[in-house]
Coordinates of C-alpha atoms in Angstrom, one line a residue:
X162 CA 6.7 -8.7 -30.0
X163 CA 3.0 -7.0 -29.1
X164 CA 3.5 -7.7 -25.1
X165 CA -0.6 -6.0 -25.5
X166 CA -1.8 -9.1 -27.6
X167 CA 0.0 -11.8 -25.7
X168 CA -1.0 -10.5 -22.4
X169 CA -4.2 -10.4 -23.8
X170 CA -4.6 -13.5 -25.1
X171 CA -3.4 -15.0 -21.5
X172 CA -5.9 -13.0 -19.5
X173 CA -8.8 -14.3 -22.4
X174 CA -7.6 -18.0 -21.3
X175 CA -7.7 -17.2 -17.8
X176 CA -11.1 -15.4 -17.8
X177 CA -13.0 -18.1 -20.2
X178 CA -11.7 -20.8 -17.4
X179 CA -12.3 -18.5 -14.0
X180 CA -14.6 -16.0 -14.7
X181 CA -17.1 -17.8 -12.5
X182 CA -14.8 -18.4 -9.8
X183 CA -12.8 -15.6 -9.6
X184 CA -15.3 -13.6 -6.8
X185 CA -16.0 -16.8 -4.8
X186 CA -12.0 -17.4 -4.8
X187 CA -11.7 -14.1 -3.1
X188 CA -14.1 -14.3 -0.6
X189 CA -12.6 -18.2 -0.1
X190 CA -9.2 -16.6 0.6
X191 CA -9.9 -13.6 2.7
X192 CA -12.8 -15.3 5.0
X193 CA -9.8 -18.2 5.7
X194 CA -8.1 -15.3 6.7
X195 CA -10.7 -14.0 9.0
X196 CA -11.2 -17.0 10.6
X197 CA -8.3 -18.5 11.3
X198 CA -6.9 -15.1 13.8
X199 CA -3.8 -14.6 15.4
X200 CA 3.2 -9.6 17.3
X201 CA 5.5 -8.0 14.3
X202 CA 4.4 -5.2 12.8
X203 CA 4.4 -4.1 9.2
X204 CA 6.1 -1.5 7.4
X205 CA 3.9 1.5 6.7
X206 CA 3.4 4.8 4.3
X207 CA 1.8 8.0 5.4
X208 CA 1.0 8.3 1.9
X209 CA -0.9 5.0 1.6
X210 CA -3.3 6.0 -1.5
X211 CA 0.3 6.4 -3.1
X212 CA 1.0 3.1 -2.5
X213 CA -2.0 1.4 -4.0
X214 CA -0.7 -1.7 -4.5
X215 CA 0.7 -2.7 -1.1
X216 CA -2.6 -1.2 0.3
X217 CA -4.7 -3.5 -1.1
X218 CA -4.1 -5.8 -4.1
X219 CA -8.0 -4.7 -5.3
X220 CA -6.3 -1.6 -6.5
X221 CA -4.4 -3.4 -9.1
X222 CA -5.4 -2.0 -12.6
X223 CA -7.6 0.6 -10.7
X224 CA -6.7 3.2 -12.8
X225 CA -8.0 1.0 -15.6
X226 CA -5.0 2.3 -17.5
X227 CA -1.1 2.1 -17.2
X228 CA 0.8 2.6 -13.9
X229 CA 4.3 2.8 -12.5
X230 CA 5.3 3.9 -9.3
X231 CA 7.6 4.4 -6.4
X232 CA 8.3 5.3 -3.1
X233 CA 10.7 6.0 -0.4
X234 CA 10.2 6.9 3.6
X235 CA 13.2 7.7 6.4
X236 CA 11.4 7.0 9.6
X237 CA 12.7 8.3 12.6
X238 CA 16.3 9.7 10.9
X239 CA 17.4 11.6 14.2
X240 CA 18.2 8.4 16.2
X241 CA 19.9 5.0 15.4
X242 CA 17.4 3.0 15.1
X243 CA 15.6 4.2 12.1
X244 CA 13.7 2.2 9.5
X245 CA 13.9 2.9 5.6
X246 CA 11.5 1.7 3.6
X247 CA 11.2 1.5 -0.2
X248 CA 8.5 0.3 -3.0
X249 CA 8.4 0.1 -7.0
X250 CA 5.2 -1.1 -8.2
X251 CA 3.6 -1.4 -12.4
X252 CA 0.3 -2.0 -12.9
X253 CA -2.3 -2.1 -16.2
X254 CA -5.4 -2.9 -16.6
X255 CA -7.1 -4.8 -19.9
X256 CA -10.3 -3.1 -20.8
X257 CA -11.8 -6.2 -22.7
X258 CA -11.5 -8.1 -19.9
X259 CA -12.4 -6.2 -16.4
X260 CA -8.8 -7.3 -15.6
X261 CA -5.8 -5.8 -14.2
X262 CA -2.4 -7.0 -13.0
X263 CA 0.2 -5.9 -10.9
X264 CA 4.1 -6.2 -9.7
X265 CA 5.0 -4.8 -6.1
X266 CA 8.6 -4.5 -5.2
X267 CA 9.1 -3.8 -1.6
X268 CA 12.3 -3.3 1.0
X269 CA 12.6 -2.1 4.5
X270 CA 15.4 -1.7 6.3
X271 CA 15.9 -1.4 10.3
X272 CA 19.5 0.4 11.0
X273 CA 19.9 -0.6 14.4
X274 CA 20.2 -4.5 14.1
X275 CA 20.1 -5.0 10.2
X276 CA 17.3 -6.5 10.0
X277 CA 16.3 -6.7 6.4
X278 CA 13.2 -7.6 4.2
X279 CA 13.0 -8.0 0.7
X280 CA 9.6 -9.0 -1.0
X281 CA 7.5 -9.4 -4.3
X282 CA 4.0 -9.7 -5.0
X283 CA 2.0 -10.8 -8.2
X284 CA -1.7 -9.7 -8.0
X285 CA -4.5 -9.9 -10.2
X286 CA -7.9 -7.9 -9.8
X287 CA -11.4 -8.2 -11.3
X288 CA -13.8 -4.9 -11.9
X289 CA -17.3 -6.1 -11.6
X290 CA -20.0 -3.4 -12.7
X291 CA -22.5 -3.6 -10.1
X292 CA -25.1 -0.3 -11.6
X293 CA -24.1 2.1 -13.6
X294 CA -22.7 4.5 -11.0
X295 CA -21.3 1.4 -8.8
X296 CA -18.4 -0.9 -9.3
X297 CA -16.7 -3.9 -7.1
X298 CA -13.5 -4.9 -7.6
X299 CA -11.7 -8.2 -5.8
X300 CA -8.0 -8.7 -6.2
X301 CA -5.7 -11.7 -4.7
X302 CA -1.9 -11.1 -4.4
X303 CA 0.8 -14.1 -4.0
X304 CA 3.9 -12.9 -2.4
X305 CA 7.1 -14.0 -1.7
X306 CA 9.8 -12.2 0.8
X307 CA 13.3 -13.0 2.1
X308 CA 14.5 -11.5 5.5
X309 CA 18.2 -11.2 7.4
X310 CA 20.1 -10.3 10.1
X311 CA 22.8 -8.8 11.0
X312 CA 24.0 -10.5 14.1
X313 CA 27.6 -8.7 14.1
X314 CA 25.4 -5.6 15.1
X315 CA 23.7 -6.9 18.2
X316 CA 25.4 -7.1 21.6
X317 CA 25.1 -9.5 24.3
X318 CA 25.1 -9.7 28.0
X319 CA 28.7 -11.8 27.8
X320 CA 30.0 -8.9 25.7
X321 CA 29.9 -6.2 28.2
X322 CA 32.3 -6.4 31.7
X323 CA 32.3 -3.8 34.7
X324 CA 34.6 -1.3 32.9
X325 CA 31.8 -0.4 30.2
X326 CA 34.1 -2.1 27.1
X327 CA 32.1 -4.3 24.5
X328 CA 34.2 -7.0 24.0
X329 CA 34.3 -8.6 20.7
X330 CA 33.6 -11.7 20.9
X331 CA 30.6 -13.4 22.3
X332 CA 29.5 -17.2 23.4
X333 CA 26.8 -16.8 22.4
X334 CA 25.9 -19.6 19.0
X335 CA 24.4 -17.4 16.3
X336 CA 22.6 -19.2 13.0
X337 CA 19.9 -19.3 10.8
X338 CA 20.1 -15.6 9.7
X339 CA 18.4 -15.9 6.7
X340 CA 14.0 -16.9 6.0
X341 CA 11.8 -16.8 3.7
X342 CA 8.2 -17.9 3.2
X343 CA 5.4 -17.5 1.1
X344 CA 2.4 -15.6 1.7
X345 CA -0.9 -14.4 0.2
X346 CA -3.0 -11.7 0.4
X347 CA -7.0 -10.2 -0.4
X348 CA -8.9 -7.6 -1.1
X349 CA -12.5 -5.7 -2.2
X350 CA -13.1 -2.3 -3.2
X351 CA -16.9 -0.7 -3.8
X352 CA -16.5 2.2 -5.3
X353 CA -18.6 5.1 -7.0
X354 CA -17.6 8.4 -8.7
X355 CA -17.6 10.0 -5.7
X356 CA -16.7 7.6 -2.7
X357 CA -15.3 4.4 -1.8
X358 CA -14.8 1.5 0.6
X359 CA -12.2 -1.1 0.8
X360 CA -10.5 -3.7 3.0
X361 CA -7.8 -6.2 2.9
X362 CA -6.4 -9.0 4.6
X363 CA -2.9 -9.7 4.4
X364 CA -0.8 -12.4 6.0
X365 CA -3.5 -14.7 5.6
X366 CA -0.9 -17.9 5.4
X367 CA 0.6 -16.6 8.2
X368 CA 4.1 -17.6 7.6
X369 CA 6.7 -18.5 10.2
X370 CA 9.2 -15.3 10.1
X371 CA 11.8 -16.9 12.8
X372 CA 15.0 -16.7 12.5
X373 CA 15.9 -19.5 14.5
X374 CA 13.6 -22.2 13.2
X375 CA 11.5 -21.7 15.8
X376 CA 7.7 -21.2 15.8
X377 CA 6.7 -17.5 15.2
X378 CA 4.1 -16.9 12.6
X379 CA 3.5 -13.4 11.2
X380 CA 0.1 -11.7 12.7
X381 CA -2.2 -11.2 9.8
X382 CA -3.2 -7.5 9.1
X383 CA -6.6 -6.4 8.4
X384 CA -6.8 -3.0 6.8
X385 CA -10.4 -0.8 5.6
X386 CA -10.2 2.5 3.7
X387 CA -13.0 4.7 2.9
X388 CA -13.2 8.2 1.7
X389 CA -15.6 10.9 -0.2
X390 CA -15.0 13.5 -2.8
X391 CA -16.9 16.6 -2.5
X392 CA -16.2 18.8 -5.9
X393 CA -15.9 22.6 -5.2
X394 CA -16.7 25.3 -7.9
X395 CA -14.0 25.9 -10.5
X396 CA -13.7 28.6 -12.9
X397 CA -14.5 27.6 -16.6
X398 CA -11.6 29.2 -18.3
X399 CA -9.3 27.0 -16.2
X400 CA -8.5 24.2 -18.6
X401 CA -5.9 21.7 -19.6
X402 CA -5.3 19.2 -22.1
X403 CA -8.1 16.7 -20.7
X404 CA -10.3 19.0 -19.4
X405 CA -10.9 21.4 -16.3
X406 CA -8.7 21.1 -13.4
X407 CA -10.1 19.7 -10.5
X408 CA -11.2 21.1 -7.0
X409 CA -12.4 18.8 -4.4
X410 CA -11.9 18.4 -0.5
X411 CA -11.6 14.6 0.3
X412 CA -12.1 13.2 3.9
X413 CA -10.5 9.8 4.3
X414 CA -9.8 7.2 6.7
X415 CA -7.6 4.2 7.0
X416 CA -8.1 1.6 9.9
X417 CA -5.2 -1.0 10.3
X418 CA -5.0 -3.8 12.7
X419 CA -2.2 -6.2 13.2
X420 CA -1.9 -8.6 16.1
X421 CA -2.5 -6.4 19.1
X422 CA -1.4 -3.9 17.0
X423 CA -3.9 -1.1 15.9
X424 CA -4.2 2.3 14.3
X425 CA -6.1 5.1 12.7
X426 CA -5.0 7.5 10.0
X427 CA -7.6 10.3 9.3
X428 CA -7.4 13.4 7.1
X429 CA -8.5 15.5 4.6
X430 CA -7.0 16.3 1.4
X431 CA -7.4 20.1 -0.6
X432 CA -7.2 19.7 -4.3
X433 CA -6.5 22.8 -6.2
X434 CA -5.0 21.1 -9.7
X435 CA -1.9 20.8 -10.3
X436 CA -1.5 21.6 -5.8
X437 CA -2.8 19.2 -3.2
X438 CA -2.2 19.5 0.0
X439 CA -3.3 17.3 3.0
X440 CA -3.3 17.1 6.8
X441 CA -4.3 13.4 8.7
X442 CA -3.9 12.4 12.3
X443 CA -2.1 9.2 13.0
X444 CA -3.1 7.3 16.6
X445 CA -6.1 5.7 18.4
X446 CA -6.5 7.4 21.3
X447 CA -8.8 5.4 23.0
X448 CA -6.7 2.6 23.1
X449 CA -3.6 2.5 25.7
X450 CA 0.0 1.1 25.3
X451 CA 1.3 0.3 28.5
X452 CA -0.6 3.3 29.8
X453 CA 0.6 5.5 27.2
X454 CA -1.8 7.2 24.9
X455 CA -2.1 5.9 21.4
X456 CA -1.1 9.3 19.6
X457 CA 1.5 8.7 17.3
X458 CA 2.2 11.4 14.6
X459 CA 0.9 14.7 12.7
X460 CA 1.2 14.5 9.2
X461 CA 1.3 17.4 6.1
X462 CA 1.5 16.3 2.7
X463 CA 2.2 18.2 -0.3
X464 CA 1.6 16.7 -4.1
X465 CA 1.7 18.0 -7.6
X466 CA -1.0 16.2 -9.7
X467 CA -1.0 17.0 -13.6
X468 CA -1.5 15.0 -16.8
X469 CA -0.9 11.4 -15.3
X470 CA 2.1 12.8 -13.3
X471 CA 1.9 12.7 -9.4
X472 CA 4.6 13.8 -6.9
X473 CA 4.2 13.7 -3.4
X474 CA 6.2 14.5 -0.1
X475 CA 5.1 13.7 3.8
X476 CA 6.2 15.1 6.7
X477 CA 5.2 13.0 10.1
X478 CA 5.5 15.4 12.9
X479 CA 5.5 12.6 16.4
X480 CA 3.2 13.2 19.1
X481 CA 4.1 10.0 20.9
X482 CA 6.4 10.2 24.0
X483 CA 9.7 9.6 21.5
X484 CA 9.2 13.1 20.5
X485 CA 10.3 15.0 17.8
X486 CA 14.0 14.7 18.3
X487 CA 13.6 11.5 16.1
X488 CA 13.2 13.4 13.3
X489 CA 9.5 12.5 12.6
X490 CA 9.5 10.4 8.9
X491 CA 10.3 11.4 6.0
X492 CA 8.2 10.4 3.0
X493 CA 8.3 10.8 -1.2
X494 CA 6.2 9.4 -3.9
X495 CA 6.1 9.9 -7.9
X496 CA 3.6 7.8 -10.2
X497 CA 2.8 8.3 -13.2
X498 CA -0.3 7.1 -15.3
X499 CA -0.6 6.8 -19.4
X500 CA -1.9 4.7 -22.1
X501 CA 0.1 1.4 -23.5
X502 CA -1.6 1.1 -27.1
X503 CA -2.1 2.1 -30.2
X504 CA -2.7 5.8 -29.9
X505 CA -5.4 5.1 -32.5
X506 CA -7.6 3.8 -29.9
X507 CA -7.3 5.5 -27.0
X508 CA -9.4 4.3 -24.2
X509 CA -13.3 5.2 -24.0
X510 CA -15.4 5.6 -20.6
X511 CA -11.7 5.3 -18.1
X512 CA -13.5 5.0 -14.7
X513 CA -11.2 5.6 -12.3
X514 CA -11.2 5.3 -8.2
X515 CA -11.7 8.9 -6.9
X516 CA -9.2 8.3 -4.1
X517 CA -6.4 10.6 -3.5
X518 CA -3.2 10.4 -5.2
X519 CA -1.0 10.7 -2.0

């Protein structure tokens, strides 16, 4: 069975019927988002450019070829409460039709009270040539997610007595550990050879994530990326397979904002192909929590970037008032990018997003 044709023929159906609708949908769905405003917070990745997909869904199919991906971060291993975090994601794009499609996998894991999240997401993004050196892209993701509890890990008040023993048992009436909901999400990039812009709404259903059955809806999270690659001499003799190896510096910066929640990530990534290495600041100092300084963490990357394959490791070194005896987070990534066809017909004029890989 050609999966190519019959995906193919689906995506022709769906673009002869929505072609003219797709862009206004978008803008529909993330402007509902805006508008409609709302304390949770959402799991995170130092490397976000190496987790396109649950970045923004605009990135599905951004490497208008084939994708598969994962990654893994330890956050705060030196103390009990740590959170683990996990993704898988596959994406393609379909050259005939400006499409591309993707599957997110995502779990995260909180030690301390077993609280659990499990999640998928479908998304579907359109590349819209704007000139010939400027593109737009607008992607929509539907998403579903389970979370638990763990209620045999908490202790309560009735649990504890004068002598420091936690009994037990405890009065208290526990239920309802288990929810899911449905969700959906949006987002744009505008994008060049050499820079690029993009935001995304997320939550913008803002399901109720209680436990209990009461009323608690999830904030909605606004994110916008941007970045600029500036190429630096190479020497001509320095080949490989698909042509020289690349050496750029890349500023970048990621704005997030969740609830009352906000933050900053910005860096600057070193490419030397097959090496990049990376250094970003994590924290808005200008805002205040509780009268703490908003200055969260340090973080060095390391990647290896050759011939589709990209490996990536993260160190976050805290500067908040937890301190390093957490243990900072932990963070790896491996993708890897190739051509599903008939090697026949291999792909002509691939335009890819000059973000970083990491």
């Amino acid at each position: 069975m050609n999966f190519n044709f019959i995906a193919s023929q689906v995506l022709f159906q769906i673009e002869k019927s929505m072609r003219k609708y797709v862009i206004a949908l978008f803008f529909t769905v993330l402007f509902y988002g805006i508008q409609h405003n709302s304390k949770a917070q959402d799991p995170q990745f130092s490397q976000f450019y190496a987790a396109p997909l649950f970045l923004n869904p605009a990135f599905a199919g951004s490497t208008e070829l084939t994708r598969i991906g994962a990654n893994y971060r330890n956050q705060w291993p030196g103390i009990n409460a740590n959170f683990v975090t996990y993704s898988a994601y596959f994406d393609h794009y379909f050259m005939d039709y400006n499409s591309g499609v993707g599957l997110l996998l995502l779990g995260d894991r909180e030690s301390n009270a077993g609280i659990a999240l499990n999640g998928v997401s479908l998304q579907y993004a359109y590349n819209l040539r704007l000139t010939q050196n400027l593109a737009f892209r607008a992607g929509l993701e539907a998403n579903y997610t389970w979370r638990s509890i763990d209620y045999t890990r908490l202790v309560f008040g009735d649990q504890l007595d004068f002598t420091g023993i936690v009994n037990d048992q405890t009065g208290e009436v526990l239920s309802g550990g288990n929810v899911s909901y449905f969700d959906m999400a949006a987002g744009g990039l505008l994008y060049s050879d050499r820079f690029w812009m993009g935001f995304a709404a997320h939550h913008i259903l803002q399901p109720n994530q209680s436990f209990l059955g009461e009323d608690d809806p999830l904030p909605r999270k606004y994110s916008v990326h941007a970045g600029f690659k500036i190429p630096l001499p190479t020497r001509t003799d320095l080949r490989y397979e698909n042509g020289f190896r690349e050496r750029s510096l890349t500023p970048t910066v990621n704005y997030k904002m969740q609830g009352e929640f906000q933050q900053l990530d910005i860096g600057m990534y070193f490419t030397n192909e097959p090496l990049v290495l990376g250094l970003s600041y994590r924290g808005l100092p200008i805002q205040n929590v509780e009268g703490v300084a908003n200055n969260e963490s340090l973080i060095f990357i390391l990647g290896y970037t050759m011939n589709g394959l990209n490996i990536g490791y993260s160190f976050d070194y805290t500067l908040s008032s937890l301190g390093i005896g957490t243990g900072g987070a932990h963070e790896v990534s491996i993708s890897y990018t190739f051509f599903m066809g008939d090697p026949r017909k291999p792909p002509k004029n691939v335009r890819q997003i000059p973000c970083p890989k990491f």
